[in-house]
CSV table of C-alpha atoms in Angstrom, one decimal:
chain,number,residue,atom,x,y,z
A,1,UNK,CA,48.6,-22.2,23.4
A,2,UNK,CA,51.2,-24.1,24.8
A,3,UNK,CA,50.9,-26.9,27.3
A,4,UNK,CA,52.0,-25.4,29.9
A,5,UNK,CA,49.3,-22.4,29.7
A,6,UNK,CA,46.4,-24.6,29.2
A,7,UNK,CA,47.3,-26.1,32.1
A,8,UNK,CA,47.5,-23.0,34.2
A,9,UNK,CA,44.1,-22.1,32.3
A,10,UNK,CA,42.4,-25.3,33.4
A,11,UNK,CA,43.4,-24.5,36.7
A,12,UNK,CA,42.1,-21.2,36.7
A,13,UNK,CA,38.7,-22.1,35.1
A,14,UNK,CA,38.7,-25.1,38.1
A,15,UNK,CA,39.3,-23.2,40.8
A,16,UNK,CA,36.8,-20.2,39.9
A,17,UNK,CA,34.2,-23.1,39.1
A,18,UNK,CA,31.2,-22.7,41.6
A,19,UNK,CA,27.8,-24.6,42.2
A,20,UNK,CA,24.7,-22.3,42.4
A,21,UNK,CA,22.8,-23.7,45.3
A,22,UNK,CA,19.4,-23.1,46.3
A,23,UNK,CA,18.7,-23.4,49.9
A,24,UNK,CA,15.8,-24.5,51.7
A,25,UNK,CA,15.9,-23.8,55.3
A,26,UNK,CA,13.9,-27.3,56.8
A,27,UNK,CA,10.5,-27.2,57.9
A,28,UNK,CA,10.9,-28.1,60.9
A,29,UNK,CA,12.7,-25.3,62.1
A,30,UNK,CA,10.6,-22.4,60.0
A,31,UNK,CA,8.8,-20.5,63.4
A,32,UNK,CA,7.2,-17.5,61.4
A,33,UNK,CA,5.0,-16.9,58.4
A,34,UNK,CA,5.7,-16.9,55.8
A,35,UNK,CA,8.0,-19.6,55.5
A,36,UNK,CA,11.3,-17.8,54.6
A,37,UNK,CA,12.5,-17.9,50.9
A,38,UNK,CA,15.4,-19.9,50.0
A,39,UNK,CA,18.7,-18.9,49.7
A,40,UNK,CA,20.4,-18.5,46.2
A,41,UNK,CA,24.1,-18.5,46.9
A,42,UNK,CA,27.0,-19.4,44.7
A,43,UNK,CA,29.0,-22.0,46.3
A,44,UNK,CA,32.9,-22.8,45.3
A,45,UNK,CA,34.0,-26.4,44.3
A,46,UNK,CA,36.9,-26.1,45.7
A,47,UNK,CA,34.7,-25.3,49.2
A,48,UNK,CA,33.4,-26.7,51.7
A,49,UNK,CA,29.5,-26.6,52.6
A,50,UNK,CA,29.8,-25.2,57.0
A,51,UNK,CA,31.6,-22.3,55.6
A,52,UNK,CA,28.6,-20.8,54.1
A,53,UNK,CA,27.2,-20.6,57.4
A,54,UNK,CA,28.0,-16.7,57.4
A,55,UNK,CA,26.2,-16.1,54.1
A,56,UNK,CA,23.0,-18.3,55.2
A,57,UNK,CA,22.4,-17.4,59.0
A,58,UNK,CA,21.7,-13.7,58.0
A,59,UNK,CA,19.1,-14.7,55.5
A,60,UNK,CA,16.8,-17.2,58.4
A,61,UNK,CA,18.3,-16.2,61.3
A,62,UNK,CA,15.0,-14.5,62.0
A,63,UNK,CA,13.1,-17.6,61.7
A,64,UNK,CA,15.0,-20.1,63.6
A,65,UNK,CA,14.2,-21.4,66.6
A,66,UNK,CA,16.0,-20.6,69.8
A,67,UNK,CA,19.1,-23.1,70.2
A,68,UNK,CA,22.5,-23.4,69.2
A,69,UNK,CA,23.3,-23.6,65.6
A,70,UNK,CA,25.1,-27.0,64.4
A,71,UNK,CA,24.5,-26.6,60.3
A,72,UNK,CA,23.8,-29.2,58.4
A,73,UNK,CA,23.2,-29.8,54.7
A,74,UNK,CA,20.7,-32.6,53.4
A,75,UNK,CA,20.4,-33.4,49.5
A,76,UNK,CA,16.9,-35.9,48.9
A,77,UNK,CA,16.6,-36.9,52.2
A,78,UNK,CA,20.2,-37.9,52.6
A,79,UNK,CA,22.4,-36.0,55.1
A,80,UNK,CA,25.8,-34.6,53.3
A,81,UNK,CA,29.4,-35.2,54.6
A,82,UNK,CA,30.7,-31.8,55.2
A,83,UNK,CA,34.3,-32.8,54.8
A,84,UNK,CA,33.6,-33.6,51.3
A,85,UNK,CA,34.2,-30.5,49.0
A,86,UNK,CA,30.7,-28.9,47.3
A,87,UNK,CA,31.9,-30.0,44.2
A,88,UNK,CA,32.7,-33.7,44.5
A,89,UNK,CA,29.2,-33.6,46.2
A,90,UNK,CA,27.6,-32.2,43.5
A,91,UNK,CA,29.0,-34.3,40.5
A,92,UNK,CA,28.7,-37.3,43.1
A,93,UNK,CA,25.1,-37.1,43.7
A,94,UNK,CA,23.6,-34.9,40.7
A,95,UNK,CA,24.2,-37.2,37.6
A,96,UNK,CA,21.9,-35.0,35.8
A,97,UNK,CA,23.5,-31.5,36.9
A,98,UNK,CA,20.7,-30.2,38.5
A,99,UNK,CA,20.9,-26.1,38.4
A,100,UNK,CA,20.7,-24.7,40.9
A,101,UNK,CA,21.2,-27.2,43.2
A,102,UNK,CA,18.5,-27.4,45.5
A,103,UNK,CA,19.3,-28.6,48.9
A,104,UNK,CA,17.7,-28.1,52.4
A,105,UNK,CA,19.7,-27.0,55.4
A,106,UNK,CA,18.9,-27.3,59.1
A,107,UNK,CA,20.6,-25.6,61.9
A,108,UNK,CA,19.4,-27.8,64.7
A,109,UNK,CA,19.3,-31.6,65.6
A,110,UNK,CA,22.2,-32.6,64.3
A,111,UNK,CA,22.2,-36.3,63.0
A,112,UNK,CA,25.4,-37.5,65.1
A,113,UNK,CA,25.0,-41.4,64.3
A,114,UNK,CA,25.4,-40.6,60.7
A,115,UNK,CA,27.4,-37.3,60.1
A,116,UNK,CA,30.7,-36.7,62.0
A,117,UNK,CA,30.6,-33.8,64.6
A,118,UNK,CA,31.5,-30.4,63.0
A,119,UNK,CA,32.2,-27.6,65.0
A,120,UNK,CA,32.2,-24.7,62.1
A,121,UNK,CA,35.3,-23.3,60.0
A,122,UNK,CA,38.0,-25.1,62.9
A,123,UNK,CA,36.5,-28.6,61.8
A,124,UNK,CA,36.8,-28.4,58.2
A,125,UNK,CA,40.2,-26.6,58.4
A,126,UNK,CA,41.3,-29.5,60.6
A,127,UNK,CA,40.3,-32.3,58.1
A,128,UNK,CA,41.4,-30.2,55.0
A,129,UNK,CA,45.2,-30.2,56.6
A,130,UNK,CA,45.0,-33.9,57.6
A,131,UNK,CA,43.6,-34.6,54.0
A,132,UNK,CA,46.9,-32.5,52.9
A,133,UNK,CA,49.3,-34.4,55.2
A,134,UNK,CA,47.6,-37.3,53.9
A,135,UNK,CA,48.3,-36.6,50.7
A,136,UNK,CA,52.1,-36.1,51.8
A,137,UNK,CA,52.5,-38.7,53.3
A,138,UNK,CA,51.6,-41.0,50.2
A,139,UNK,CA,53.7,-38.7,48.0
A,140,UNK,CA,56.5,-38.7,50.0
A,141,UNK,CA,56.3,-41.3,52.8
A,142,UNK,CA,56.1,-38.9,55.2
A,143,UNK,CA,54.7,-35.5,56.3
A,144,UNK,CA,57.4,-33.7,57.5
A,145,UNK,CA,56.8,-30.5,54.9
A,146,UNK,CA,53.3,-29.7,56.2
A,147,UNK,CA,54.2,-30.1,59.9
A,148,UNK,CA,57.4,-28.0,59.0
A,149,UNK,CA,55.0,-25.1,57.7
A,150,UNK,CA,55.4,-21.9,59.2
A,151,UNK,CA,51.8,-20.9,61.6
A,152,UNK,CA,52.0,-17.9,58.9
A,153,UNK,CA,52.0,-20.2,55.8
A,154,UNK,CA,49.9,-22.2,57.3
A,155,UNK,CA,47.3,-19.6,58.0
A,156,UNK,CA,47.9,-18.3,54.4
A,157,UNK,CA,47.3,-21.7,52.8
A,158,UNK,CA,43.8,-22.3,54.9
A,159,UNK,CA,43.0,-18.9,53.7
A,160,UNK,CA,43.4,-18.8,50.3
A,161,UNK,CA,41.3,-22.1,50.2
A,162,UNK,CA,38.7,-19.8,52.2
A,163,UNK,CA,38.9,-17.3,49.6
A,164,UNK,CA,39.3,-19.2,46.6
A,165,UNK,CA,42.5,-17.8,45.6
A,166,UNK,CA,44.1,-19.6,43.2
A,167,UNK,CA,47.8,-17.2,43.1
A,168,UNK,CA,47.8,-16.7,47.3
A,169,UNK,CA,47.6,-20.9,47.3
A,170,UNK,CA,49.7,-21.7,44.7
A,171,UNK,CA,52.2,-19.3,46.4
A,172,UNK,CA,52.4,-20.5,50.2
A,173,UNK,CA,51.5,-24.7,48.9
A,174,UNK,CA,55.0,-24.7,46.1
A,175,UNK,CA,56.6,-24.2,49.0
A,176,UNK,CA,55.6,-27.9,50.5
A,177,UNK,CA,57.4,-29.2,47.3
A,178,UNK,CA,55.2,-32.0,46.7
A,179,UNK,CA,56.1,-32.7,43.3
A,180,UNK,CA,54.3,-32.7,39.9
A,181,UNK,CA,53.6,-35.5,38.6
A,182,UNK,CA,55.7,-36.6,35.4
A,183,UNK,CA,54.3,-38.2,32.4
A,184,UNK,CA,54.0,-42.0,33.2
A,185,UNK,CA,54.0,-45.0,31.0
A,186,UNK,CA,51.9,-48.3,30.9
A,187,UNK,CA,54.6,-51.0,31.5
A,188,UNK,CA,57.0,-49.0,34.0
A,189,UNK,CA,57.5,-51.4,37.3
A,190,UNK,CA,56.7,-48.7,39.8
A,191,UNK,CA,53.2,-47.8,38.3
A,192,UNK,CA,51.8,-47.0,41.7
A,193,UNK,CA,48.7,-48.0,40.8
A,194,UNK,CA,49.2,-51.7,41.2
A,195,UNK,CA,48.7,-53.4,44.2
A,196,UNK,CA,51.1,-54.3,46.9
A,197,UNK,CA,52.7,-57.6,46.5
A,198,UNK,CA,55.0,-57.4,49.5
A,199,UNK,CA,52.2,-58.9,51.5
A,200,UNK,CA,52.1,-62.2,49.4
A,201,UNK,CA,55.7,-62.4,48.9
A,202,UNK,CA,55.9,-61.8,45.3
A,203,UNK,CA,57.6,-59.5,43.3
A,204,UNK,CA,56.2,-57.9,39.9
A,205,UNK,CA,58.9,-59.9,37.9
A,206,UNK,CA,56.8,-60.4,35.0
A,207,UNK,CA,56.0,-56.8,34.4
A,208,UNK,CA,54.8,-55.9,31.2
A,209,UNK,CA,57.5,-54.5,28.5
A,210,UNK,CA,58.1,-50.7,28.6
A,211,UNK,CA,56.0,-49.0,25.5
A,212,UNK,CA,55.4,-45.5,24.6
A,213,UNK,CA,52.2,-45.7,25.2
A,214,UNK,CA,51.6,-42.6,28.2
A,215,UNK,CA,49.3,-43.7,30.8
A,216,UNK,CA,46.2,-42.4,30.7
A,217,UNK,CA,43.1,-41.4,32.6
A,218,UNK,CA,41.3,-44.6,31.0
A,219,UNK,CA,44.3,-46.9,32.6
A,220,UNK,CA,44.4,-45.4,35.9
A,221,UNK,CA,40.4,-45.8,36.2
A,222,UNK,CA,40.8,-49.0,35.1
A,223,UNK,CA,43.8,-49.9,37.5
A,224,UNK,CA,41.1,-48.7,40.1
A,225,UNK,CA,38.0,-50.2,39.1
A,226,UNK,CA,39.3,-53.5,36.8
A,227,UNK,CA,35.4,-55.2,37.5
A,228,UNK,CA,34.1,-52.5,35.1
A,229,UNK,CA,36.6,-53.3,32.5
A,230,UNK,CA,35.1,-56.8,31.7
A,231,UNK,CA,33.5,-57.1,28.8
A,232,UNK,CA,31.1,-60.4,29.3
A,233,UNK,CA,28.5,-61.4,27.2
A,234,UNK,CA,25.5,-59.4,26.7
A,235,UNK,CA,22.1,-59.9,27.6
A,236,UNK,CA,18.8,-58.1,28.2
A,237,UNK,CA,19.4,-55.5,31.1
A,238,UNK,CA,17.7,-52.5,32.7
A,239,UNK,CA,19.8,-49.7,33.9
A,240,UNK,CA,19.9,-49.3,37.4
A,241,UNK,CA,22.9,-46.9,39.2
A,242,UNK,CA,25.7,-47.2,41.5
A,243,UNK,CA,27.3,-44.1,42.0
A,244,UNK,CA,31.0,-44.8,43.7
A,245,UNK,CA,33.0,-42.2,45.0
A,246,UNK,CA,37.1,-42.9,44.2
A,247,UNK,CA,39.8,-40.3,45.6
A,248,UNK,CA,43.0,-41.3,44.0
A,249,UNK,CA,46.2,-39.2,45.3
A,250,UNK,CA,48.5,-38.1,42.9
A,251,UNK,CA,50.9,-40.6,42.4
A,252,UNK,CA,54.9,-39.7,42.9
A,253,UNK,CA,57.3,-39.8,40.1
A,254,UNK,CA,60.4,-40.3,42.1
A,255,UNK,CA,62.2,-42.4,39.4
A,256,UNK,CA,64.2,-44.4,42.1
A,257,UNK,CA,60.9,-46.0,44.1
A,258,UNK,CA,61.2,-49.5,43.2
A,259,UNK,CA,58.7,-50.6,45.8
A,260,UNK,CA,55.2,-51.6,44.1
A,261,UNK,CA,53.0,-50.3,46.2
A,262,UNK,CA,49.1,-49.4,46.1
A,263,UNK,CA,49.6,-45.5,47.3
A,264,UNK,CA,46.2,-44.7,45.8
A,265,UNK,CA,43.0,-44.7,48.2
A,266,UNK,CA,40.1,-46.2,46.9
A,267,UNK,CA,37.2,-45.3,48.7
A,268,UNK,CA,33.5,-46.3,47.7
A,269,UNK,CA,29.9,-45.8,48.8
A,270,UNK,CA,26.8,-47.1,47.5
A,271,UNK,CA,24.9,-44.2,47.5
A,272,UNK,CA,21.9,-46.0,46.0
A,273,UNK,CA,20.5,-50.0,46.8
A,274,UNK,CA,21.5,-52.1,44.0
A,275,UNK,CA,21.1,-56.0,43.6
A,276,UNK,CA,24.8,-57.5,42.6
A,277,UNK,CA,25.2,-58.2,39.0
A,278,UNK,CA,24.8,-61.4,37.6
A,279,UNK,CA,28.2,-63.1,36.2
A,280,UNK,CA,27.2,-63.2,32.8
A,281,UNK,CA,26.3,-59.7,32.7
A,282,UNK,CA,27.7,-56.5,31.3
A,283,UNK,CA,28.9,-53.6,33.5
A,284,UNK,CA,30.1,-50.6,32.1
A,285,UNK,CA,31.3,-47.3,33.0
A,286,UNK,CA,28.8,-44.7,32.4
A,287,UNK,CA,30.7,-41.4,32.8
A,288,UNK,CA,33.4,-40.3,34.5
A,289,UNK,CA,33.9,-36.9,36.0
A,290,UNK,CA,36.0,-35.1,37.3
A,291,UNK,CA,35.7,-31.2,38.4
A,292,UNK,CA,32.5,-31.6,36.3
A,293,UNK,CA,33.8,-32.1,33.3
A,294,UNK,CA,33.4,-35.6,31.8
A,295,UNK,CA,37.1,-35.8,30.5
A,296,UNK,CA,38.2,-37.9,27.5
A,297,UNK,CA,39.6,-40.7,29.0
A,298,UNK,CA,42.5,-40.6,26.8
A,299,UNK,CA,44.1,-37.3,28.1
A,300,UNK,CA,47.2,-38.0,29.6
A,301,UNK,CA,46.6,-39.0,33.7
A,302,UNK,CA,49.6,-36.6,35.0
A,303,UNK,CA,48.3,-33.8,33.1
A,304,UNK,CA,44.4,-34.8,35.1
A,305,UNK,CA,46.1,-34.9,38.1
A,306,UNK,CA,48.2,-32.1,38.1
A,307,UNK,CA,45.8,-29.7,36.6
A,308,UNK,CA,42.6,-30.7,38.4
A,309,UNK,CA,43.1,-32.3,41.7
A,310,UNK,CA,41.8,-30.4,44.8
A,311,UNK,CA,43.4,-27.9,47.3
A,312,UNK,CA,44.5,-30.6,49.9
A,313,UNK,CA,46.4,-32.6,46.9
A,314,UNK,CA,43.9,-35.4,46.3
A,315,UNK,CA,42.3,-35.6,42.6
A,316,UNK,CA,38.8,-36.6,43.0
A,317,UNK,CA,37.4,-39.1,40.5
A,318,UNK,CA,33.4,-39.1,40.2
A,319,UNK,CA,31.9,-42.8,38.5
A,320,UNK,CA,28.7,-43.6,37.4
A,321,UNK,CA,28.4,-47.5,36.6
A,322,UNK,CA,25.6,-48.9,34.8
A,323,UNK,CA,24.6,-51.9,36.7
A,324,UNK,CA,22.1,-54.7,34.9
A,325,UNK,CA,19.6,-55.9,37.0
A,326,UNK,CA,18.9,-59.3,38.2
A,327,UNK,CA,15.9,-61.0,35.8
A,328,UNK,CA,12.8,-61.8,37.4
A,329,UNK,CA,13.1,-65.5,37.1
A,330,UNK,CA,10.4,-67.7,35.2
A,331,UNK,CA,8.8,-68.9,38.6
A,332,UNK,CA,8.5,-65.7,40.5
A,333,UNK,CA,4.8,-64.7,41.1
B,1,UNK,CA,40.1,-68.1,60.6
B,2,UNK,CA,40.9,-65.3,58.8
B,3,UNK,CA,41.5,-67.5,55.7
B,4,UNK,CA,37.6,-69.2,56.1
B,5,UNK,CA,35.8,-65.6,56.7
B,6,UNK,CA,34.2,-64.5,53.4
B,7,UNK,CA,36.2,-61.0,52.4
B,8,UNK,CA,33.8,-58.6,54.2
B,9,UNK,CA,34.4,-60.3,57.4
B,10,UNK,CA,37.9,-59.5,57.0
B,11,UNK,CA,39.8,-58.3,59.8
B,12,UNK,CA,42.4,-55.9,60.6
B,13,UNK,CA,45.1,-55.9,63.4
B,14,UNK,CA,45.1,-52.6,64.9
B,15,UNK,CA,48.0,-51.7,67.0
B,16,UNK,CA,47.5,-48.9,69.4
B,17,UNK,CA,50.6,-47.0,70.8
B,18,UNK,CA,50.4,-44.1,73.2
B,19,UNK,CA,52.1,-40.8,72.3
B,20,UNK,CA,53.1,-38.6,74.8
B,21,UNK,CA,51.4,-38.6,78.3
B,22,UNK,CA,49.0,-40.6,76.8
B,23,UNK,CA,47.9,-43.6,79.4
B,24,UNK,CA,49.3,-47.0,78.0
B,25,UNK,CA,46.3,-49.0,77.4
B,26,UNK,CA,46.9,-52.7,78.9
B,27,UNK,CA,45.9,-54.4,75.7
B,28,UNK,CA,47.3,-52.4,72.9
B,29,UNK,CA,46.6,-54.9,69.9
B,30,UNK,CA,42.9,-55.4,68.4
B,31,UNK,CA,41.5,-56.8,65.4
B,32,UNK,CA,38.6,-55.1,64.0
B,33,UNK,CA,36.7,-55.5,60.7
B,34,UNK,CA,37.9,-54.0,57.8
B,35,UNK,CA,34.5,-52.8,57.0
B,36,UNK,CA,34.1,-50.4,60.2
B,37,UNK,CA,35.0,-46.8,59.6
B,38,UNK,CA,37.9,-45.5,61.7
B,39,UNK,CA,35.5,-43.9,64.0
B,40,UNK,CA,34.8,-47.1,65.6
B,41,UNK,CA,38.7,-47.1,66.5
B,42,UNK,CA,38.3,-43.4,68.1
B,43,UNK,CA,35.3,-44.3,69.9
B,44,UNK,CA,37.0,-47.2,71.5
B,45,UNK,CA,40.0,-45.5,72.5
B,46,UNK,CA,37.6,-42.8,74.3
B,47,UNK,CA,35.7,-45.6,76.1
B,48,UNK,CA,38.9,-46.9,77.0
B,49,UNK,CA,40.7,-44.1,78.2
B,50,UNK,CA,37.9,-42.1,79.7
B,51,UNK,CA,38.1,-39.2,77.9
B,52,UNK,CA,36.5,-37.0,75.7
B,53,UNK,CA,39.6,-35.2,73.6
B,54,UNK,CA,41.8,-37.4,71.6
B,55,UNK,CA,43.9,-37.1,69.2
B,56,UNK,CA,44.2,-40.0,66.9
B,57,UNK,CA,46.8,-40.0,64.2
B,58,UNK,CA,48.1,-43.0,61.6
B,59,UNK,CA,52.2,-43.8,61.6
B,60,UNK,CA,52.5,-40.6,63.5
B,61,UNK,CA,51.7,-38.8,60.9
B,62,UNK,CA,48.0,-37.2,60.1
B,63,UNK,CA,44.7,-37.8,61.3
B,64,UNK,CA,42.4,-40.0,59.1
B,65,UNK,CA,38.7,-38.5,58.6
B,66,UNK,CA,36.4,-40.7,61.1
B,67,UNK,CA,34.5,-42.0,57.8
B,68,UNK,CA,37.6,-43.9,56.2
B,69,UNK,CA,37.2,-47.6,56.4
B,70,UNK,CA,39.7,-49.4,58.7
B,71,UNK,CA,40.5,-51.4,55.5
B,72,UNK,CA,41.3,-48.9,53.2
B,73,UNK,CA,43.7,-47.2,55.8
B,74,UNK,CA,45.4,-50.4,56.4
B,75,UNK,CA,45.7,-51.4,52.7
B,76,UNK,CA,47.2,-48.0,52.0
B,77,UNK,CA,49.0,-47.5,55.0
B,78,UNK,CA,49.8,-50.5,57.0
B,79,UNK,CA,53.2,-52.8,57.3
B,80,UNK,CA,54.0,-56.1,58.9
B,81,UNK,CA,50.2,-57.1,58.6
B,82,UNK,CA,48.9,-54.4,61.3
B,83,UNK,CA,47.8,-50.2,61.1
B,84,UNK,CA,49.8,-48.4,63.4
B,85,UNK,CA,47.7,-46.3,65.1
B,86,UNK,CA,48.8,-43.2,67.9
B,87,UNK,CA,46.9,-41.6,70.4
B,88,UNK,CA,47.7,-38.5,72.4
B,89,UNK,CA,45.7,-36.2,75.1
B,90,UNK,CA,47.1,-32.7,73.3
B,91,UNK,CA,47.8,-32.6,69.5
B,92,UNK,CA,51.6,-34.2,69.1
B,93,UNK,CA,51.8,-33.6,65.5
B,94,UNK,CA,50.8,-30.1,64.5
């Protein structure tokens, strides 16, 4: 099989990938006996948690009490961003791959001071193009071909991200021409990994020397996350967790940008409490993954980006770090 | 200051520019800490403008999900040490 068509595979296998949920309508808001059973539904990666409001009010609407519905999806106790998609959530907060994927969702009192407002399918469509415009913008400095989209294409390209159809998006979103990105190499000057030096007044002069050697998934998680590249000297440790979230855009491969510039977007949230490590410590990356798949690291990073990355043209990148924790020190009670 | 605050205290220079018929606020330039998401910046501008519907858009571009960190936007999208950031009544860019 060539290259080409296991790409076009991978992409296929991605975008049908879904995440059997189990859902638990919350206690608070069961009225009748019994309590309602929960919902088994097959949720898309590629989706988005709201829109499976149609498929879940049916099943408790006859429970619920008497309000207006604002749905809203906990995992553990912790309430989940909607505008993240049910995959990333998934390999984000399931290290273990919990199937199905049990969840509780509530309908009423929605938890404003930690959730942004969501007012059903016009919400998440709303972020999803921003994310996309986003994603343009890095690419290609500016926006212009997703403002410039016919109301037509546009509807079509929202839709077929509704749908889950791979052929109908791939369609209406080659026509935004944001390019694929071309094999890379460690040593080129416009890696756009590295970090902007314009701000300091320096220039990458001493660049490393061009070498053969393609850049790889390994070198772009390690452009992002250096800290966990260190390898320090090694001592007793317990494993306690920090699960970070990254989103890293597809990088451009216009051959003609000079600028060094850091176009990737490195977001991170603790998701669990953990005590800093000590500087003499070792911390490691656990696993990375991506689409949930734990890729080899060595696999060529264009070939990740362009065959994995999300609907709205980010590639999301799921870490697990294991963290040593602090000794109890001799005198502690 | 900025060089004695410890990294989390950072702050950003927020520039806000109204699009439109957008009211021209009489102090357009802020600094806010790199570690507040960019809701605190929408929230703001409501306060400030009295209204409810905004639209709130980087470099004129796209609208940055309330959860980003100020930081993160302006490390990825600012120039000439401030994030650019426009406000209109009715969408202005699609």
């Amino acid at each position: 099989m060539d290259v080409g068509a296991m790409g076009r595979e991978a992409q296929k296998y991605v975008w049908e990938g879904a995440i059997p949920l189990q859902i638990h309508l919350h206690e608070s808001e069961v009225t009748t006996l019994p309590h309602p059973s929960p919902a088994l539904v097959l949720a898309p990666r590629m989706g988005y948690l709201p829109l499976l409001l149609p498929l879940l009010k049916p099943h408790f609407s006859s429970t619920l009490p008497p309000g207006v519905d604002t749905i809203w999806f906990e995992y553990k106790g912790l309430p989940l961003k909607w505008h993240i998609p049910t995959g990333v959530l998934f390999d984000l907060l399931c290290a273990e791959q919990e199937r199905p994927w049990n969840l509780t969702v509530h309908f009423r009192g929605y938890p404003g001071n930690i959730l942004t407002p969501c007012e059903g399918e016009d919400s998440v469509k709303w972020s999803f193009i921003n994310s996309l415009k986003e994603a343009a913008y890095i690419v290609n400095g500016n926006c212009k071909n997703v403002m410039n989209m016919s109301q037509s294409d546009q509807v079509e390209l929202w839709y077929s991200v509704l749908n889950g159809n791979m052929e109908a998006y791939q369609r209406v979103s080659s026509k935004l021409k944001l390019e694929k990105v071309g094999d890379q190499y460690v040593g080129k000057p416009n890696s756009n990994l590295l970090k902007s030096r314009t701000n300091t007044g320096e220039t990458d002069t001493g660049g490393p020397v061009k070498t053969d050697k393609c850049f790889t998934l390994r070198d772009a998680v390690k452009a992002l996350l250096p800290e966990f590249f260190v390898e320090k000297t090694l001592i007793d440790e317990e494993i306690s967790r920090i699960e970070l979230e990254e989103e890293s855009r597809a990088p451009s491969d216009d051959e003609s940008n000079t600028r060094n510039e850091e176009d990737v977007e490195e977001k991170q949230r603790e998701n669990v409490e953990c005590c800093c490590p000590s500087d003499d410590a070792v911390t490691k990356l656990k696993l990375v993954r991506i689409q949930g798949i734990e890729p080899k690291l060595e696999i060529p990073f264009s070939w990740v980006v362009n065959n994995l990355m999300n609907p709205e043209h980010f590639l999301h990148i799921c870490v697990c770090v294991k963290v040593p924790q602090a000794k109890p020190s001799p005198h502690d009670t | 200051m900025a060089s004695d605050s410890p990294s989390s205290a950072r702050k950003v220079v927020v520039h806000l520019r109204a699009t439109g018929d957008a009211p021209i606020l009489k102090q357009a330039k802020f600094k806010i800490p790199g570690t507040d998401k960019f809701a605190k910046v929408i929230e703001f501008l409501r306060r400030q403008l009295h209204r409810d519907t905004l639209f709130v858009y980087v470099n004129s571009a796209f609208s940055p999900n309330p959860d980003e960190l100020v930081i993160d936007l302006y490390n990825n999208f600012g120039f000439d040490g401030k994030l650019v950031v426009n406000y209109a009544c009715s969408m202005a860019w699609g």
